[in-house]
C-alpha positions as semicolon CSV with decimal commas, in nm:
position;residue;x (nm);y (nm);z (nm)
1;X;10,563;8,349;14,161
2;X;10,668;8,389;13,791
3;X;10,664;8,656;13,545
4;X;10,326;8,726;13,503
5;X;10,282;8,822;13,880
6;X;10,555;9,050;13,857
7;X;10,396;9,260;13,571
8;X;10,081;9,261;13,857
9;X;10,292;9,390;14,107
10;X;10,473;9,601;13,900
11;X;10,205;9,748;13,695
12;X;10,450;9,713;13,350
13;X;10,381;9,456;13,060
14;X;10,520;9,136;13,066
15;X;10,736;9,207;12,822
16;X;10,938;9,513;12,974
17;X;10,977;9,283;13,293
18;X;11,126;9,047;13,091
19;X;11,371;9,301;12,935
20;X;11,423;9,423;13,300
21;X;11,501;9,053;13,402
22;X;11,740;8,925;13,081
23;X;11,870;9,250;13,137
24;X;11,818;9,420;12,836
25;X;11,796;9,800;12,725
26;X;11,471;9,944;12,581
27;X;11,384;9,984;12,938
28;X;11,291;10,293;13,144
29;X;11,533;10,396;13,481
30;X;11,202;10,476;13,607
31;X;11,038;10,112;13,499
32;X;11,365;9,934;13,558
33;X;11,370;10,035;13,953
34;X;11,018;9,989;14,014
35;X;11,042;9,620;13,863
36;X;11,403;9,545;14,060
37;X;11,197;9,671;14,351
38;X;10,927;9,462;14,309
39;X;11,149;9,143;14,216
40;X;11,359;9,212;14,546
41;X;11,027;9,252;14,733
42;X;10,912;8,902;14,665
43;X;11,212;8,756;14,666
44;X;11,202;8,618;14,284
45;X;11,542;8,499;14,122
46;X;11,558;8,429;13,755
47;X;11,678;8,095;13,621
48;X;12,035;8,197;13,502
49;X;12,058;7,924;13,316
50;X;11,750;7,926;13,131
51;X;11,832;8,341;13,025
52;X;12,151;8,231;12,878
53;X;11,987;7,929;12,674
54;X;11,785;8,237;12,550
55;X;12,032;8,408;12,448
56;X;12,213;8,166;12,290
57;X;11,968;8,032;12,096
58;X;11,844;8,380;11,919
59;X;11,829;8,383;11,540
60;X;11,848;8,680;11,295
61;X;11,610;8,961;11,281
62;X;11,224;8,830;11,123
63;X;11,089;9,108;10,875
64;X;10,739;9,073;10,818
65;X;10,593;9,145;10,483
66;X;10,231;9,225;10,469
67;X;10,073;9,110;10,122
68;X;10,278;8,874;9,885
69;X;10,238;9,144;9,609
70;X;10,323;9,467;9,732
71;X;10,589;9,632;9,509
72;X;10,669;9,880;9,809
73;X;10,776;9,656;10,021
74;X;10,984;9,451;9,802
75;X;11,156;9,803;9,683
76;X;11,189;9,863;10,102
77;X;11,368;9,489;10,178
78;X;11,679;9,582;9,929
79;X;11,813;9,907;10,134
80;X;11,706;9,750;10,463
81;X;11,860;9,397;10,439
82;X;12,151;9,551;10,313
83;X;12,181;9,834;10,603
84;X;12,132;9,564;10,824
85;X;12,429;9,365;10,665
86;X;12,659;9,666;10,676
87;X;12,625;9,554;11,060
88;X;12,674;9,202;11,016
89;X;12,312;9,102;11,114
90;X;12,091;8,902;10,891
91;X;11,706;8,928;10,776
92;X;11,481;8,631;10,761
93;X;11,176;8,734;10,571
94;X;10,819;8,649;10,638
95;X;10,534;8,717;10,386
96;X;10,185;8,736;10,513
97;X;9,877;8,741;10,353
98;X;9,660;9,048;10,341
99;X;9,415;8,944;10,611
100;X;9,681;8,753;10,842
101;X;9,682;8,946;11,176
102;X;10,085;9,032;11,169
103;X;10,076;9,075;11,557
104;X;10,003;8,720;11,623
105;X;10,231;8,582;11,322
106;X;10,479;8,792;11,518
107;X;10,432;8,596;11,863
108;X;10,460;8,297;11,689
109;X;10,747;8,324;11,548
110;X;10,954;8,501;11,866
111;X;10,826;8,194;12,044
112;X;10,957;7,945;11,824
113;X;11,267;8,078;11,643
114;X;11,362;8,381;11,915
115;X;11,481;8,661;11,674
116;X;11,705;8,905;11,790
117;X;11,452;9,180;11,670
118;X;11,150;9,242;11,426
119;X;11,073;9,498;11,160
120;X;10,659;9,499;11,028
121;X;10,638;9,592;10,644
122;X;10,285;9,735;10,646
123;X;10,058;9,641;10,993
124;X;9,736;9,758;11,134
125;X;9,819;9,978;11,478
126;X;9,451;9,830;11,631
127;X;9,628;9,443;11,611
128;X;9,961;9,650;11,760
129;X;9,750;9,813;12,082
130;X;9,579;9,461;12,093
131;X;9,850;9,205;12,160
132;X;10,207;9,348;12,101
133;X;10,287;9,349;12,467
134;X;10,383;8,967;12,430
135;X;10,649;9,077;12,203
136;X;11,040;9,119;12,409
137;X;11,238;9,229;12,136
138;X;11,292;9,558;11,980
139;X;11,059;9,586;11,691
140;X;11,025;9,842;11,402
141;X;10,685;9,906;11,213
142;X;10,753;10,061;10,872
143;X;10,500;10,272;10,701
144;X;10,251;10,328;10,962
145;X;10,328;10,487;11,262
146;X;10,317;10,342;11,616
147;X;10,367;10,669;11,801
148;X;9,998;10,678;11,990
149;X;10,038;10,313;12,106
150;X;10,326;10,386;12,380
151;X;10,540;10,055;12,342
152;X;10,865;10,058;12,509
153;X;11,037;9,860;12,214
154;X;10,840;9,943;11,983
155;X;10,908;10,249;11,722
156;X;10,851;10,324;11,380
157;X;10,869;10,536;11,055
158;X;10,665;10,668;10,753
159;X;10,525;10,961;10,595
160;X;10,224;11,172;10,694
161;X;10,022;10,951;10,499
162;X;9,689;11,182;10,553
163;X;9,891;11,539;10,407
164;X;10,034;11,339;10,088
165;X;9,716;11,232;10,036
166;X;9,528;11,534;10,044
167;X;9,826;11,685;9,812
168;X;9,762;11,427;9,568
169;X;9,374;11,554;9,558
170;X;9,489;11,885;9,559
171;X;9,710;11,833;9,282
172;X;9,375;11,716;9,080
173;X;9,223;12,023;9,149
174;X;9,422;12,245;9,063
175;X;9,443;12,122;8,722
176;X;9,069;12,175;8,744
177;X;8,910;11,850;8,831
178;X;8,569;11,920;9,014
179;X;8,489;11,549;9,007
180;X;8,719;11,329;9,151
181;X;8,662;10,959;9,260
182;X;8,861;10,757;9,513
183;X;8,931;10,357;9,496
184;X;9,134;10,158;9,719
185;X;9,150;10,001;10,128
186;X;8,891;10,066;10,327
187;X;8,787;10,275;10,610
188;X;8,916;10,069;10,890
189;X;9,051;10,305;11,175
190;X;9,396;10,413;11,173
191;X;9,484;10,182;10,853
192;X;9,657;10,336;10,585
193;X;9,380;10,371;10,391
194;X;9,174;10,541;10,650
195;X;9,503;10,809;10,697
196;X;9,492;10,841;10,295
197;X;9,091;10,893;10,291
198;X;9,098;11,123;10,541
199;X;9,373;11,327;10,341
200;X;9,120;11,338;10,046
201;X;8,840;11,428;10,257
202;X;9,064;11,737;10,400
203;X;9,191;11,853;10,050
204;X;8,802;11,821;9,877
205;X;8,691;11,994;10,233
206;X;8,924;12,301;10,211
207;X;8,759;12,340;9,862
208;X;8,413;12,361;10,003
209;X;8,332;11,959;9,890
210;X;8,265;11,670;10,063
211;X;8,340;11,333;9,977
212;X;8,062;11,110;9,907
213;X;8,155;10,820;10,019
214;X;7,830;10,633;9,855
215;X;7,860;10,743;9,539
216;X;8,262;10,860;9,450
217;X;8,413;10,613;9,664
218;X;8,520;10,244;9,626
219;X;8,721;9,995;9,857
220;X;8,941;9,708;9,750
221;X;9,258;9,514;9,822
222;X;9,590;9,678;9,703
223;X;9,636;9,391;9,391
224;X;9,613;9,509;9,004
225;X;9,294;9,297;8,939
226;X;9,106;9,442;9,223
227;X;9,217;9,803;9,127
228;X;9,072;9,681;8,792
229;X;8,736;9,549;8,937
230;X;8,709;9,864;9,175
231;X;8,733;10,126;8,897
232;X;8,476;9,943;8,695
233;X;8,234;9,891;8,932
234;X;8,312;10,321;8,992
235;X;8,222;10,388;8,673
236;X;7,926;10,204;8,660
237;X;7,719;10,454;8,887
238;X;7,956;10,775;8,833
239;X;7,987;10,797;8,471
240;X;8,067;11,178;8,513
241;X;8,380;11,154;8,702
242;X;8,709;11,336;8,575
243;X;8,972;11,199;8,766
244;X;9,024;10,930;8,987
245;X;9,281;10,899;9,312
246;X;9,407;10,536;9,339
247;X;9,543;10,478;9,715
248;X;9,813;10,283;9,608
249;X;9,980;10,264;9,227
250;X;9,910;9,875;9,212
251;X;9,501;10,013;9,190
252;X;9,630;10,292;8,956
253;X;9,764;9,989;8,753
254;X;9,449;9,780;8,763
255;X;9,234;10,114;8,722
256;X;9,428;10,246;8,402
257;X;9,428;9,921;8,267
258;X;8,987;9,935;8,322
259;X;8,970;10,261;8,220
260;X;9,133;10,130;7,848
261;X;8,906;9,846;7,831
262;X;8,598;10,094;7,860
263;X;8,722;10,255;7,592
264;X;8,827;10,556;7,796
265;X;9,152;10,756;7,747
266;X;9,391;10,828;8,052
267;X;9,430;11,149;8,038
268;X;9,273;11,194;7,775
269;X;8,927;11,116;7,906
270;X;9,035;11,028;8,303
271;X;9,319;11,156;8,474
272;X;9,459;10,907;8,757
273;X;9,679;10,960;9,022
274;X;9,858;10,696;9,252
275;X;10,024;10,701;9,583
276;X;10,372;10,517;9,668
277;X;10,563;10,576;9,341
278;X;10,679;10,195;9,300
279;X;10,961;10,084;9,021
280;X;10,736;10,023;8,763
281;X;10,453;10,359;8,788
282;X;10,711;10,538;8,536
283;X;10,707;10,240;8,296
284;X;10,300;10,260;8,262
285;X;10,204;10,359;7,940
286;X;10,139;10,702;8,058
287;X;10,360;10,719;8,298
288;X;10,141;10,744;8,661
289;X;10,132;11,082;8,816
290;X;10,224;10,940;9,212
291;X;10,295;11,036;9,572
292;X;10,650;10,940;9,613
293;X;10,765;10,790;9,955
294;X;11,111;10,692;9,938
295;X;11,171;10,335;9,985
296;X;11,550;10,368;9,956
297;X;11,496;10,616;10,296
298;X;11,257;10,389;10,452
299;X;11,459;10,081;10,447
300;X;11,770;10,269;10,545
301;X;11,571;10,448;10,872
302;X;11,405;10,209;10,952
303;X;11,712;9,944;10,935
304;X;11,907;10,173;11,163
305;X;11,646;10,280;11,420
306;X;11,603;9,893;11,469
307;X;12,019;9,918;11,527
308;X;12,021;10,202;11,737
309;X;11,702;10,012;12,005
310;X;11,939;9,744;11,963
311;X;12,212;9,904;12,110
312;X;11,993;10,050;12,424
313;X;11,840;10,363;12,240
314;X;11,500;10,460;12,324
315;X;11,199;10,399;12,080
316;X;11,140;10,647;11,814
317;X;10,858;10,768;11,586
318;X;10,962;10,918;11,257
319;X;10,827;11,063;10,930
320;X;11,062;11,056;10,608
321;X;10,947;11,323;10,352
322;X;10,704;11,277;10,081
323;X;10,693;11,404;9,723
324;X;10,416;11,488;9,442
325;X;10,575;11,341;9,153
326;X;10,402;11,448;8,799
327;X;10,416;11,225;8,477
328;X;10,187;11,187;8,235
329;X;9,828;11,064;8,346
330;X;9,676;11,401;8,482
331;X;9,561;11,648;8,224
């Protein structure tokens, strides 16, 4: 009998049984009996010697960084590397590219360098629900949240992604913009993107539009060149638009920098909006109107919620605040 039978028996993942077994917190009373129970039942006896080789050999806590140029998530590794070296611990940081599935980098890695814990910069929930029960250690995924997905060790924290969004639109209404494209991600469920469209969708909804996808909307990856790309290949077919919502500022960058090349004025002819508020959206020449979601914060929370599982608390699910912040490309 190993492991894997236990879970069976059990009916828990393998990697709470494995908590249960190394001894670790992160682990129901309720879980933690019914696995003892079950381990007594059958008789199993860990390999001492094997748990404390496991021990011994764990290395620092792996942050992995979705996308090699996203200027959110470098601004988010300052404040949590160095909350995490207020408590002596160090970060070894992975970048992954765009399409890598960050799950199964994940497993990987714990299987060849053991970290004492994990934090996700960015990550799909649908890979998370797929495969993350491999994973032993107590992970962190920062800017998306994990709360529907019911992992043991597994918490997170971000903003309401969907109500920013939808203030952001808003915001472009009120200044009385009745024709508003969208650029950026894609509709995949429970992405970012998908929480950000839906937030546009609401806000255009409320104000007795709907979004046509077909004609004001237009995916891409969250790089300056494909922001640039997207919001020409927008203004090809909707010539008419007034204002456009970028769902990240590194499209807002690409997309103002299009905009110029067609001879078009931001906001003089266009206004723009962005969403994240990275360092360099008030160096832009305007300045981009943005969605502000604190980095400093999310670092910080999400540095000492990885502490606190550490240290036997539960898992938690938390949302920072958010905050409209208006410059100079909205008229």
């Amino acid at each position: 009998m190993d492991i894997r039978d236990i879970a069976t028996a059990s009916g828990y993942g393998v990697g709470t049984v494995s908590r249960v077994i190394n001894n670790q917190p992160n682990v129901s009373d309720r879980a933690r009996k019914r696995i003892l129970a079950v381990m007594a039942e059958c008789g199993y006896e860990p390999n001492s010697n094997a748990r404390y080789l496991k021990m011994r050999s764990q290395t620092p806590i792996a942050a992995f960084v979705m996308g090699v140029g996203n200027r959110l998530f470098d601004d988010i590794l300052g404040p949590l590397q160095a909350t995490l070296a207020a408590a002596e611990e160090e970060v070894a940081v992975t970048y992954l590219d765009d399409d890598s599935r960050e799950v199964r980098a994940a497993i990987d890695y714990q299987q060849s360098r053991r970290p004492k814990g994990m934090v996700f910069l960015g990550g799909e929930p649908r890979y998370f629900a797929e495969s993350f029960h491999e994973i032993e250690v107590p992970c962190v995924l920062v800017t998306n949240s994990a709360a529907g997905l019911g992992f043991d060790n597994l918490s997170s924290v971000t903003i309401d992604n969907e109500a920013a969004a939808a203030r952001a639109v808003g915001h472009l209404w009120e200044r009385g913009h009745r024709r508003i494209g969208v650029i950026g991600g894609n509709r995949a469920e429970n992405s970012i993107s998908s929480q950000r469209l839906r937030g546009a969708e609401r806000a255009l909804r409320e104000r007795g539009v709907e979004l046509d996808y077909e004609r004001d909307y237009e995916p891409c990856a969250f790089l300056e060149q494909a922001g640039y790309d997207a919001a020409g290949r927008l203004l090809e077919r909707t010539s008419d638009l007034t204002a456009v919502f970028a769902l990240g500022d590194v499209i807002a960058f690409g997309a103002l920098r299009a905009f110029v090349d067609r001879g078009l004025s931001v906001p003089g002819n266009v206004s723009l909006v962005g969403f994240d508020d990275t360092s360099f959206s008030q160096f832009s020449v305007p300045r981009i109107t943005t969605v502000r979601q604190s980095a400093e914060l999310l670092g910080r929370r999400a540095a000492q919620i990885l502490l606190d599982m550490a240290d036997g608390g539960n898992a938690t699910h938390e949302l920072v605040p958010f905050e409209l912040v208006e410059r100079e490309s909205v008229a």
